[in-house]
XYZ file of C-alpha atoms in Angstrom:
700
model
C -38.117 -7.547 -44.889
C -38.840 -4.193 -43.213
C -36.623 -3.712 -40.152
C -39.603 -2.433 -38.161
C -41.100 -5.942 -38.398
C -38.570 -7.012 -35.756
C -39.567 -4.052 -33.552
C -43.032 -5.561 -32.988
C -44.167 -6.413 -29.456
C -43.836 -10.110 -28.535
C -47.270 -10.097 -26.850
C -49.119 -10.821 -30.085
C -47.157 -13.959 -30.944
C -49.470 -17.023 -30.661
C -48.887 -18.734 -27.303
C -47.519 -15.588 -25.597
C -50.181 -13.269 -24.129
C -49.815 -10.472 -21.541
C -48.731 -12.533 -18.489
C -45.941 -14.428 -20.227
C -44.852 -11.264 -22.019
C -44.542 -9.506 -18.643
C -42.371 -12.297 -17.240
C -40.095 -12.293 -20.313
C -39.814 -8.481 -20.044
C -38.760 -8.643 -16.395
C -36.678 -11.826 -16.353
C -34.860 -11.725 -19.707
C -35.386 -8.140 -20.935
C -37.162 -9.523 -24.018
C -39.683 -6.994 -25.415
C -39.614 -7.218 -29.219
C -39.360 -9.840 -31.940
C -35.697 -8.852 -32.335
C -34.983 -9.450 -28.628
C -36.518 -12.913 -28.856
C -34.721 -13.744 -32.100
C -31.389 -12.778 -30.503
C -31.997 -14.864 -27.373
C -29.715 -17.725 -28.313
C -29.559 -21.294 -26.960
C -26.785 -22.018 -24.444
C -26.398 -25.676 -25.486
C -27.717 -28.318 -27.913
C -28.456 -32.018 -27.664
C -28.335 -34.308 -30.694
C -31.889 -35.554 -31.424
C -31.143 -36.755 -34.936
C -30.322 -40.354 -34.022
C -32.262 -43.115 -32.270
C -30.180 -45.646 -30.348
C -31.083 -49.293 -29.767
C -31.321 -50.170 -26.062
C -28.575 -52.785 -26.484
C -26.225 -49.992 -27.744
C -26.455 -47.942 -24.520
C -23.479 -47.410 -22.218
C -23.292 -45.478 -18.889
C -20.783 -42.900 -20.233
C -23.168 -41.674 -22.950
C -24.627 -38.138 -22.845
C -28.387 -37.633 -23.397
C -29.708 -40.046 -26.043
C -33.077 -41.190 -27.386
C -34.660 -44.598 -27.813
C -37.932 -45.622 -29.501
C -40.350 -48.248 -28.201
C -43.342 -49.066 -25.951
C -44.095 -49.168 -22.224
C -44.682 -52.772 -21.125
C -45.930 -52.098 -17.573
C -45.770 -49.773 -14.535
C -44.565 -50.549 -11.009
C -44.628 -48.505 -7.798
C -42.168 -48.607 -4.883
C -42.777 -46.948 -1.511
C -40.067 -44.559 -0.402
C -41.489 -43.712 3.034
C -43.712 -40.816 4.229
C -46.145 -40.563 1.284
C -43.341 -40.779 -1.303
C -43.370 -43.177 -4.233
C -41.008 -44.124 -7.026
C -42.781 -45.002 -10.295
C -41.010 -47.253 -12.751
C -42.168 -47.897 -16.338
C -40.543 -50.909 -18.032
C -39.816 -49.866 -21.616
C -38.706 -51.990 -24.594
C -37.639 -51.481 -28.196
C -37.699 -55.234 -28.955
C -33.923 -55.540 -28.427
C -33.724 -54.807 -24.717
C -35.552 -53.352 -21.709
C -34.831 -50.166 -19.725
C -36.624 -48.513 -16.789
C -38.123 -45.030 -16.959
C -38.155 -43.606 -13.416
C -40.069 -40.763 -11.736
C -39.672 -39.739 -8.086
C -42.745 -37.467 -8.065
C -45.712 -36.615 -10.292
C -47.559 -39.979 -9.986
C -50.918 -38.698 -11.260
C -49.296 -36.885 -14.199
C -47.396 -40.033 -15.305
C -50.465 -42.300 -15.221
C -52.641 -39.713 -16.961
C -50.118 -38.973 -19.735
C -48.455 -42.276 -20.700
C -50.068 -45.588 -21.668
C -48.790 -49.108 -22.335
C -48.661 -50.220 -25.953
C -48.256 -46.682 -27.446
C -45.049 -45.999 -29.406
C -42.933 -43.259 -27.776
C -39.585 -41.601 -28.325
C -37.848 -41.313 -24.955
C -34.978 -38.898 -24.385
C -32.738 -38.999 -21.306
C -29.356 -39.711 -19.705
C -28.662 -43.457 -19.347
C -27.508 -44.559 -15.868
C -27.292 -48.051 -14.366
C -29.299 -49.074 -11.274
C -29.686 -52.641 -10.033
C -27.936 -53.996 -13.135
C -30.376 -52.358 -15.577
C -30.269 -49.080 -17.557
C -32.671 -46.371 -16.466
C -33.667 -42.841 -17.526
C -34.781 -40.606 -14.633
C -37.512 -38.040 -15.452
C -37.055 -38.419 -19.247
C -38.589 -36.290 -22.029
C -41.278 -38.422 -23.722
C -43.078 -37.676 -27.020
C -45.472 -39.793 -29.065
C -43.443 -41.176 -31.979
C -45.984 -40.063 -34.579
C -45.898 -36.401 -33.409
C -42.111 -35.995 -33.437
C -40.523 -35.408 -36.847
C -37.027 -36.705 -36.234
C -35.710 -35.531 -39.577
C -36.404 -31.942 -38.569
C -35.322 -32.272 -34.917
C -31.560 -32.325 -35.501
C -29.840 -30.667 -32.572
C -32.357 -29.701 -29.869
C -31.679 -26.205 -28.483
C -31.703 -25.465 -24.738
C -32.457 -21.948 -23.477
C -31.611 -20.470 -20.085
C -34.711 -19.760 -18.003
C -35.274 -18.354 -14.519
C -37.076 -19.877 -11.527
C -40.031 -17.519 -12.027
C -40.351 -18.653 -15.645
C -40.251 -22.331 -14.665
C -43.063 -21.773 -12.135
C -45.184 -20.410 -15.004
C -44.389 -23.457 -17.166
C -42.008 -21.400 -19.332
C -39.102 -23.842 -19.475
C -36.608 -24.278 -22.309
C -39.241 -26.171 -24.333
C -41.549 -23.130 -24.189
C -38.752 -20.832 -25.438
C -37.973 -23.315 -28.219
C -41.626 -23.290 -29.301
C -41.771 -19.454 -29.275
C -38.616 -19.231 -31.409
C -40.249 -21.566 -33.954
C -43.463 -19.505 -33.968
C -41.365 -16.344 -34.491
C -39.176 -17.753 -37.280
C -42.301 -18.930 -39.154
C -43.474 -15.286 -39.210
C -40.221 -13.738 -40.432
C -40.009 -13.808 -44.248
C -36.886 -15.274 -45.799
C -34.281 -14.066 -46.494
C -33.611 -11.702 -43.597
C -31.610 -8.663 -44.744
C -27.830 -9.158 -44.947
C -25.729 -7.011 -42.587
C -22.227 -7.720 -43.918
C -21.217 -7.297 -47.590
C -19.977 -10.250 -49.694
C -16.397 -8.898 -49.915
C -16.107 -9.725 -46.180
C -18.345 -12.819 -45.924
C -16.904 -14.662 -48.950
C -13.186 -14.814 -48.016
C -14.123 -15.759 -44.422
C -16.632 -18.414 -45.616
C -19.392 -16.886 -43.474
C -22.880 -18.281 -44.073
C -25.667 -15.761 -44.917
C -27.294 -14.001 -41.983
C -30.707 -15.570 -42.684
C -29.235 -19.083 -42.514
C -27.283 -18.199 -39.366
C -30.354 -16.839 -37.529
C -32.450 -19.893 -38.409
C -29.751 -22.483 -37.817
C -28.630 -21.045 -34.482
C -32.070 -21.991 -33.137
C -32.648 -25.163 -35.147
C -29.410 -26.700 -36.470
C -29.784 -30.114 -38.077
C -26.145 -31.045 -37.390
C -23.296 -29.998 -35.095
C -21.524 -28.513 -38.140
C -24.532 -26.295 -38.974
C -24.636 -25.110 -35.368
C -20.892 -24.290 -35.338
C -21.101 -22.315 -38.611
C -24.128 -20.320 -37.385
C -22.397 -19.511 -34.087
C -19.195 -18.399 -35.832
C -21.091 -16.118 -38.220
C -23.092 -14.421 -35.442
C -20.111 -14.077 -33.070
C -18.044 -12.529 -35.858
C -20.819 -10.062 -36.735
C -21.268 -8.948 -33.129
C -17.530 -8.473 -32.513
C -16.935 -6.912 -35.950
C -19.406 -4.081 -35.271
C -17.961 -3.463 -31.797
C -14.485 -3.132 -33.340
C -15.713 -1.067 -36.315
C -17.351 1.362 -33.896
C -14.209 1.706 -31.758
C -11.836 2.086 -34.716
C -14.099 4.598 -36.454
C -14.191 6.674 -33.256
C -10.381 6.508 -32.933
C -9.902 7.408 -36.610
C -12.267 10.424 -36.333
C -10.475 11.529 -33.167
C -7.014 11.351 -34.792
C -8.184 13.269 -37.841
C -9.918 15.946 -35.792
C -7.190 16.604 -33.227
C -3.656 17.488 -34.255
C -1.075 16.884 -31.542
C 1.686 19.190 -30.361
C 4.943 18.284 -32.099
C 7.680 17.637 -29.548
C 10.471 17.805 -32.098
C 13.506 17.203 -29.920
C 14.848 15.534 -26.816
C 16.714 18.337 -25.080
C 19.087 19.240 -22.267
C 16.733 18.442 -19.368
C 15.982 14.901 -20.559
C 19.641 14.217 -21.378
C 20.885 15.532 -18.009
C 18.372 13.302 -16.213
C 19.321 10.277 -18.334
C 23.044 10.719 -17.715
C 23.072 11.788 -14.037
C 19.790 10.927 -12.277
C 18.624 7.629 -13.742
C 18.389 5.398 -10.631
C 19.105 2.166 -12.547
C 19.589 1.164 -16.193
C 16.282 0.981 -18.070
C 14.984 -2.526 -18.793
C 14.573 -3.565 -22.427
C 10.797 -3.156 -22.029
C 11.144 0.412 -20.683
C 13.424 1.361 -23.609
C 10.954 -0.103 -26.130
C 8.045 1.821 -24.578
C 10.044 5.078 -24.515
C 10.734 4.672 -28.270
C 6.973 4.225 -28.899
C 6.075 7.310 -26.811
C 8.850 9.375 -28.407
C 7.581 8.478 -31.910
C 3.981 9.426 -30.954
C 4.978 12.791 -29.499
C 6.981 13.747 -32.563
C 4.411 12.600 -35.122
C 2.124 15.652 -35.167
C -0.826 13.455 -34.074
C -2.219 13.519 -30.559
C -0.810 10.597 -28.564
C -3.417 8.355 -26.937
C -1.401 5.532 -25.403
C -2.208 2.965 -22.740
C 0.828 1.944 -20.683
C 0.308 -1.413 -19.022
C 2.769 -2.764 -16.517
C 2.647 -4.836 -13.387
C 3.060 -3.212 -9.995
C 6.729 -2.208 -9.603
C 7.618 -2.494 -13.309
C 8.752 1.154 -13.561
C 5.768 2.894 -15.190
C 6.276 6.104 -13.165
C 9.863 6.433 -14.413
C 8.666 6.103 -18.035
C 5.913 8.681 -17.366
C 8.455 11.100 -15.846
C 10.849 10.765 -18.821
C 7.879 11.475 -21.137
C 7.093 14.588 -19.064
C 10.716 15.749 -19.393
C 10.387 15.569 -23.200
C 7.334 17.882 -22.917
C 9.300 20.308 -20.697
C 12.269 20.282 -23.124
C 9.846 21.445 -25.824
C 8.484 24.328 -23.731
C 5.337 22.638 -22.403
C 3.959 21.634 -18.988
C 2.911 18.153 -17.864
C 0.584 16.755 -15.233
C -0.120 13.382 -13.662
C -3.565 12.643 -12.230
C -4.014 9.862 -9.635
C -7.269 8.501 -8.147
C -6.385 9.020 -4.444
C -4.479 11.560 -2.350
C -2.109 8.917 -1.010
C -1.250 7.758 -4.549
C -0.746 11.381 -5.702
C 1.581 12.029 -2.734
C 3.448 8.831 -3.521
C 3.955 9.960 -7.141
C 5.198 13.345 -5.882
C 7.740 11.725 -3.519
C 8.929 9.361 -6.291
C 9.258 12.174 -8.875
C 11.070 14.541 -6.464
C 13.444 11.687 -5.605
C 14.172 11.078 -9.285
C 14.694 14.808 -10.009
C 16.978 15.504 -7.020
C 19.374 18.359 -7.814
C 17.511 19.387 -10.986
C 15.912 22.812 -11.334
C 12.363 21.721 -12.167
C 9.333 23.015 -10.309
C 7.027 20.166 -9.302
C 3.874 20.853 -7.258
C 1.124 18.776 -5.634
C -2.554 19.757 -5.968
C -5.114 17.758 -3.950
C -8.178 18.642 -1.891
C -6.064 19.293 1.215
C -3.882 21.974 -0.451
C -5.606 25.213 0.574
C -5.237 28.991 0.936
C -2.059 30.832 -0.071
C -0.227 27.638 -1.076
C -3.051 26.690 -3.457
C -3.184 30.186 -4.997
C 0.579 30.154 -5.447
C 0.332 26.840 -7.398
C -2.566 28.132 -9.539
C -0.554 31.268 -10.424
C 2.511 29.143 -11.224
C 0.472 26.955 -13.588
C -1.004 29.971 -15.364
C 2.351 31.704 -15.940
C 4.191 28.468 -16.799
C 6.524 28.399 -13.745
C 5.063 25.099 -12.499
C 6.405 22.551 -14.970
C 4.983 19.340 -13.494
C 1.708 19.161 -11.564
C 0.882 16.021 -9.589
C -2.638 15.722 -8.226
C -6.010 14.071 -7.828
C -9.194 15.048 -9.709
C -8.568 18.518 -8.144
C -6.508 19.071 -11.340
C -9.668 19.156 -13.486
C -11.467 21.818 -11.421
C -12.261 25.034 -13.336
C -9.811 27.408 -11.530
C -6.866 25.206 -12.624
C -5.482 26.737 -15.834
C -2.211 25.843 -17.532
C -0.031 28.110 -19.679
C 0.868 25.255 -22.101
C -0.251 21.760 -21.060
C 1.476 19.364 -23.448
C 1.206 15.969 -21.730
C -1.378 14.552 -19.304
C -0.656 11.250 -17.561
C -3.653 9.456 -16.025
C -2.904 6.724 -13.483
C -5.367 3.842 -12.955
C -7.688 5.232 -15.637
C -10.621 2.943 -14.813
C -11.169 4.916 -11.588
C -11.994 8.092 -13.523
C -15.231 8.680 -15.412
C -15.428 9.739 -19.067
C -16.515 13.301 -18.162
C -13.600 13.735 -15.748
C -11.100 12.742 -18.439
C -12.734 15.059 -20.994
C -12.315 18.018 -18.596
C -8.592 17.302 -18.452
C -8.323 17.338 -22.257
C -9.966 20.791 -22.272
C -7.139 22.345 -20.203
C -5.203 23.181 -23.368
C -6.050 24.900 -26.692
C -5.108 21.640 -28.425
C -5.787 18.398 -26.558
C -2.534 17.409 -24.814
C -0.778 14.122 -25.480
C -2.336 11.452 -23.257
C -0.554 8.623 -21.466
C -2.880 6.328 -19.513
C -1.178 4.039 -16.987
C -2.627 0.934 -15.365
C -1.188 -1.751 -13.101
C -4.295 -3.878 -13.686
C -3.096 -6.227 -16.429
C -5.699 -6.403 -19.176
C -5.835 -9.419 -21.500
C -5.261 -8.526 -25.155
C -8.776 -9.373 -26.313
C -10.251 -7.202 -23.576
C -7.811 -4.336 -24.181
C -8.813 -4.350 -27.866
C -12.401 -3.823 -26.765
C -12.208 -1.608 -23.670
C -9.257 0.493 -24.782
C -9.638 -0.160 -28.483
C -9.134 3.506 -29.335
C -5.756 3.636 -27.543
C -2.382 2.343 -28.703
C -1.075 -0.148 -26.163
C 2.441 -0.352 -24.692
C 3.425 -3.043 -22.223
C 6.275 -3.111 -19.689
C 6.693 -6.817 -19.119
C 9.990 -6.883 -17.205
C 10.744 -6.032 -13.578
C 13.713 -3.767 -12.757
C 16.965 -5.618 -11.902
C 17.452 -6.666 -8.274
C 13.760 -7.374 -7.596
C 13.105 -10.889 -6.246
C 9.862 -12.599 -7.337
C 7.281 -12.719 -4.534
C 6.735 -16.198 -3.076
C 3.012 -16.989 -2.818
C 1.902 -19.670 -0.351
C -1.512 -21.174 0.420
C -2.297 -21.875 4.104
C -5.457 -23.234 5.715
C -6.978 -21.375 8.639
C -5.940 -24.099 11.101
C -2.280 -23.229 10.413
C -2.465 -19.704 11.866
C -0.133 -20.391 14.820
C 2.837 -21.181 12.577
C 1.860 -18.244 10.318
C 1.958 -15.830 13.281
C 5.390 -17.209 14.168
C 6.626 -16.463 10.632
C 5.234 -12.894 10.864
C 7.080 -12.399 14.161
C 10.385 -13.504 12.585
C 9.953 -11.081 9.660
C 9.206 -8.129 11.956
C 12.193 -8.995 14.184
C 14.306 -8.769 10.996
C 13.038 -5.186 10.588
C 10.260 -5.835 8.053
C 6.589 -4.758 8.034
C 3.424 -6.770 7.378
C -0.015 -6.251 5.801
C -2.971 -8.330 7.041
C -6.037 -7.940 4.777
C -9.633 -8.778 5.707
C -12.232 -9.330 2.953
C -14.430 -6.260 3.259
C -15.499 -6.478 -0.371
C -18.546 -4.204 -0.110
C -18.319 -1.350 2.344
C -21.919 -2.026 3.382
C -21.280 -5.518 4.740
C -21.604 -4.954 8.471
C -20.577 -8.506 9.336
C -17.268 -8.011 7.501
C -16.631 -4.732 9.290
C -17.274 -6.544 12.579
C -14.807 -9.256 11.522
C -12.191 -6.596 10.813
C -12.758 -4.800 14.146
C -12.714 -8.073 16.100
C -9.749 -9.314 14.086
C -7.834 -6.120 14.859
C -8.450 -6.523 18.600
C -7.436 -10.205 18.431
C -4.225 -9.349 16.555
C -3.335 -6.754 19.210
C -3.552 -9.594 21.782
C -1.505 -11.973 19.568
C 1.224 -9.368 18.887
C 1.393 -7.296 22.104
C 5.041 -6.433 21.389
C 4.258 -4.670 18.075
C 2.341 -1.543 17.042
C -0.637 -1.967 14.654
C -2.490 0.401 12.286
C -6.021 -0.164 11.010
C -7.528 1.098 7.723
C -10.941 0.567 6.098
C -13.248 2.469 3.740
C -15.723 3.533 6.443
C -13.083 5.671 8.216
C -12.879 9.447 7.736
C -10.316 10.233 5.002
C -8.181 12.185 7.512
C -8.043 9.257 9.991
C -7.369 6.770 7.210
C -4.549 8.927 5.865
C -3.015 9.248 9.347
C -3.036 5.479 9.941
C -1.533 4.829 6.475
C 1.201 7.392 7.052
C 2.164 5.800 10.392
C 2.796 2.554 8.510
C 4.620 4.365 5.665
C 6.917 6.052 8.246
C 7.567 2.713 10.001
C 5.915 3.762 13.278
C 3.601 0.715 13.100
C 4.778 -2.744 12.083
C 1.455 -4.312 11.040
C -1.226 -2.684 8.878
C -4.616 -4.373 9.288
C -6.771 -3.323 6.336
C -9.440 -4.027 3.756
C -8.890 -3.755 0.001
C -8.550 0.044 0.280
C -4.794 -0.633 0.139
C -5.173 -2.400 -3.210
C -3.871 0.592 -5.154
C -1.197 3.038 -4.236
C 0.664 2.235 -1.038
C 4.406 2.017 -1.571
C 6.296 0.710 1.454
C 9.516 -0.970 0.249
C 10.103 -2.254 3.790
C 6.851 -4.293 3.829
C 7.707 -7.886 2.950
C 4.637 -9.936 3.952
C 1.052 -9.725 2.643
C -1.426 -11.987 4.482
C -4.863 -12.215 2.801
C -7.519 -13.787 5.036
C -10.512 -15.590 3.470
C -8.668 -15.377 0.146
C -11.438 -17.469 -1.458
C -13.632 -14.340 -1.412
C -11.363 -12.325 -3.705
C -11.080 -12.391 -7.492
C -7.755 -13.199 -9.152
C -6.998 -9.652 -10.291
C -7.737 -8.331 -6.821
C -5.442 -10.914 -5.199
C -2.723 -9.968 -7.690
C -3.142 -6.243 -6.950
C -2.907 -6.874 -3.211
C 0.175 -9.049 -3.676
C 1.774 -6.136 -5.551
C 1.901 -4.109 -2.327
C 4.938 -6.181 -1.265
C 8.105 -7.079 -3.183
C 9.025 -3.408 -3.680
C 12.407 -3.614 -1.952
C 15.401 -5.895 -2.417
C 14.281 -8.369 0.313
C 12.476 -11.639 -0.350
C 8.738 -10.990 0.030
C 5.845 -13.330 0.724
C 2.120 -13.374 -0.026
C 0.133 -15.799 2.166
C -3.365 -16.770 0.985
C -5.410 -18.107 3.899
C -8.604 -20.105 3.215
C -10.765 -22.745 4.869
C -10.650 -26.381 3.726
C -13.944 -26.379 1.814
C -13.098 -24.759 -1.516
C -15.157 -24.760 -4.695
C -13.400 -25.998 -7.841
C -12.981 -22.560 -9.443
C -11.709 -21.113 -6.121
C -9.066 -23.824 -5.903
C -8.059 -22.960 -9.480
C -7.705 -19.271 -8.536
C -5.507 -20.081 -5.528
C -3.351 -22.486 -7.596
C -2.850 -19.885 -10.357
C -1.739 -17.301 -7.759
C 0.781 -19.750 -6.258
C 2.086 -20.815 -9.696
C 2.743 -17.456 -11.364
C 3.559 -13.784 -10.713
C 2.799 -12.848 -14.336
C -0.068 -10.351 -14.232
C -1.080 -11.038 -17.842
C -1.363 -14.808 -17.312
C -3.444 -14.053 -14.222
C -5.676 -11.580 -16.074
C -6.272 -14.093 -18.905
C -7.186 -16.766 -16.334
C -9.443 -14.309 -14.487
C -11.213 -13.396 -17.717
C -11.884 -17.081 -18.443
C -13.081 -17.821 -14.894
C -15.213 -14.743 -14.322
C -16.121 -13.271 -17.721
C -15.497 -9.659 -18.763
C -18.349 -7.962 -16.910
C -16.904 -8.793 -13.501
C -13.334 -7.796 -14.177
C -11.858 -5.006 -12.113
C -12.142 -1.849 -14.135
C -14.531 -2.849 -16.899
C -17.639 -1.881 -14.982
C -16.213 1.345 -13.571
C -15.171 2.502 -17.019
C -18.755 2.284 -18.285
C -18.175 -0.544 -20.753
C -21.470 -2.193 -21.622
C -20.636 -5.742 -22.611
C -24.113 -6.423 -23.860
C -22.928 -9.186 -26.149
C -25.643 -11.691 -27.017
C -23.513 -14.593 -28.258
C -19.812 -13.692 -28.390
C -17.629 -14.191 -25.310
C -14.553 -11.988 -25.172
C -12.823 -14.449 -22.823
C -13.233 -17.469 -25.088
C -13.483 -15.925 -28.540
C -10.110 -14.169 -28.642
C -9.351 -15.490 -32.114
C -12.643 -14.155 -33.517
C -12.009 -10.783 -31.795
C -8.698 -10.570 -33.669
C -10.239 -11.530 -37.044
C -13.050 -8.989 -36.502
C -10.524 -6.321 -35.527
C -8.429 -6.942 -38.668
C -11.486 -6.756 -40.953
C -12.742 -3.583 -39.266
C -9.288 -1.988 -39.600
C -9.281 -2.708 -43.369
C -12.632 -0.878 -43.698
C -11.377 2.172 -41.749
C -8.115 2.300 -43.745
C -10.023 2.040 -47.019
C -12.900 4.413 -46.125
C -11.867 6.753 -43.249
C -14.608 9.287 -44.054
C -17.351 6.589 -44.236
C -18.481 7.704 -47.702
C -17.823 4.780 -50.085
C -20.915 3.197 -51.636
C -19.762 -0.404 -51.116
C -19.572 0.218 -47.344
C -22.974 1.856 -46.909
C -24.468 -1.408 -45.645
C -21.892 -1.250 -42.797
C -22.400 2.398 -41.845
C -26.198 2.021 -41.953
C -26.012 -1.081 -39.754
C -23.773 0.748 -37.280
C -26.378 3.536 -37.041
C -29.106 0.933 -36.429
C -27.098 -0.735 -33.685
C -26.498 2.577 -31.950
C -30.280 2.872 -31.536
C -30.573 -0.543 -29.853
C -29.915 -1.257 -26.195
C -26.186 -1.898 -26.700
C -24.246 0.972 -25.181
C -22.036 1.482 -28.229
C -20.855 4.946 -27.245
C -19.578 3.666 -23.905
C -17.623 0.908 -25.597
C -15.353 3.554 -27.072
């Protein structure tokens, strides 16, 4: 079958036409035969069996019965409303078919004495089974043997108004499949499909739309999910393999005097087992002769900065410079303070470069970088500006990578004749299946232990009618010398009503706590004013910081022990976890209070319960992925990942992701240059997919 057959416009399919085509274009982004073929059902209902009426029970899902209408009855329901009831029998019992509107349609379409197959959900009313608004087909027009599992397709309101419900989509899929010659070309070679017992692609594409049994449907879904995830992983791993081959890394052959002095005299506390393990992994990368590309994941407060600093000291011991790039000025300044504290008494030149460093000071830093005197540079994206030139940049650390674009990162790599070793840090825990897909070209290290002496944060759920006792608790904490965050849900900076809530809330809190000083921070403020208010809180001049989620990343106040999140139902799990991570940074017991109203949706209640039950960022990220799906997760959208997956679900198909990853890795190991004849089907398919609307380049 020529591949261009599937590139044909859907308009010329019988039953389509220009108007329906336009709606499918706009509503579902379906333009070609291929788009329609890959628009998969979201559920199926078993139409292969007919039940006798005397077999029905109220706990059954949708079922079908076969028989005749005996008679019709009408019941008034007030103000020009009628309920129509058709008494229906199969000879073994009687049920009622009920409609609450559409009187004329019912009388015009259905007659007594004609044999029908009726499909609906059995419920009991007045002691008798009834089907409300059932699907009804004449028995002689419905071929039950070929019905099997009936597919259901998602449709929009606009489509429904045009009569383009699920049934219409089902009909169009049948029209399309009748026009596609069998077999459709295979996209995965037998040496992969056979051991995994994958059905052929032609069977999968036909059975996904029209499975005769639940088993057929499951096998078709598995085959198509595997294929989709396999090509995503093959693309990522091929990119990573090309990158490793192309770029040799600087060899940091030894751990020298600077690192050893720091380890023996300046280490603030013994490393946790997790920190030691990660240091071994980084050390091995830096000495391997290949460019390190490592993602360092660790919850807030797990000691990532210390690991990054020790990695930088290895670079310095080998005669190279290092830099750390943070997304905000406050986070860069925080890193500088932390690093200078760690290096106290050591002769290492560390400088800060952000937008506010100007004039002579800036020139002095630029000169120091060029002649190699500045050994560690801490900064914001100011680091990647053209005038910044290093003598020998050997290691670049990027904090909270999802806040930087691809082009910004590439500019950093270009600061050295060879690309420097790269260590990417994130405090946003990423579930394994997602990490394999977003950061599939990076090796992953995880710090999953907190430093000794840290007490787990206690998370409590309060309703908004319990504020008086909450304010009392805040007062007690401040009287004990602690500080408090109170966060309002300004999710989008454009939401004026939220901004008003914050402003009014701030004024109200000043009245409630007249004895304390308050700071206020939100994204609409000028950076200078925001910085000033933050710094007042950091210095302890204000006791309460009233803020929006701008404090989610990068405020380190060990003295702050209470985080109050108002309207917590409006935040996602990862965001709640990030906000909670602002407290619990000192030795004192810290608290996170989630305040909501009483009326909570089921998934919101689940989110709140998960937060109260665990402090484990990875458990929370897994739960968030399942509740929200990958496209909504913090970081995935900013990093330009296009999760245009048609059937696979990264949250729920973790096992298939792993199988696909393993198979793709075997191909790359066996054919790193993509030249072997037996793999041509794979490389050709990958080229084809790159031309489609999936943003394959962004995935890696």
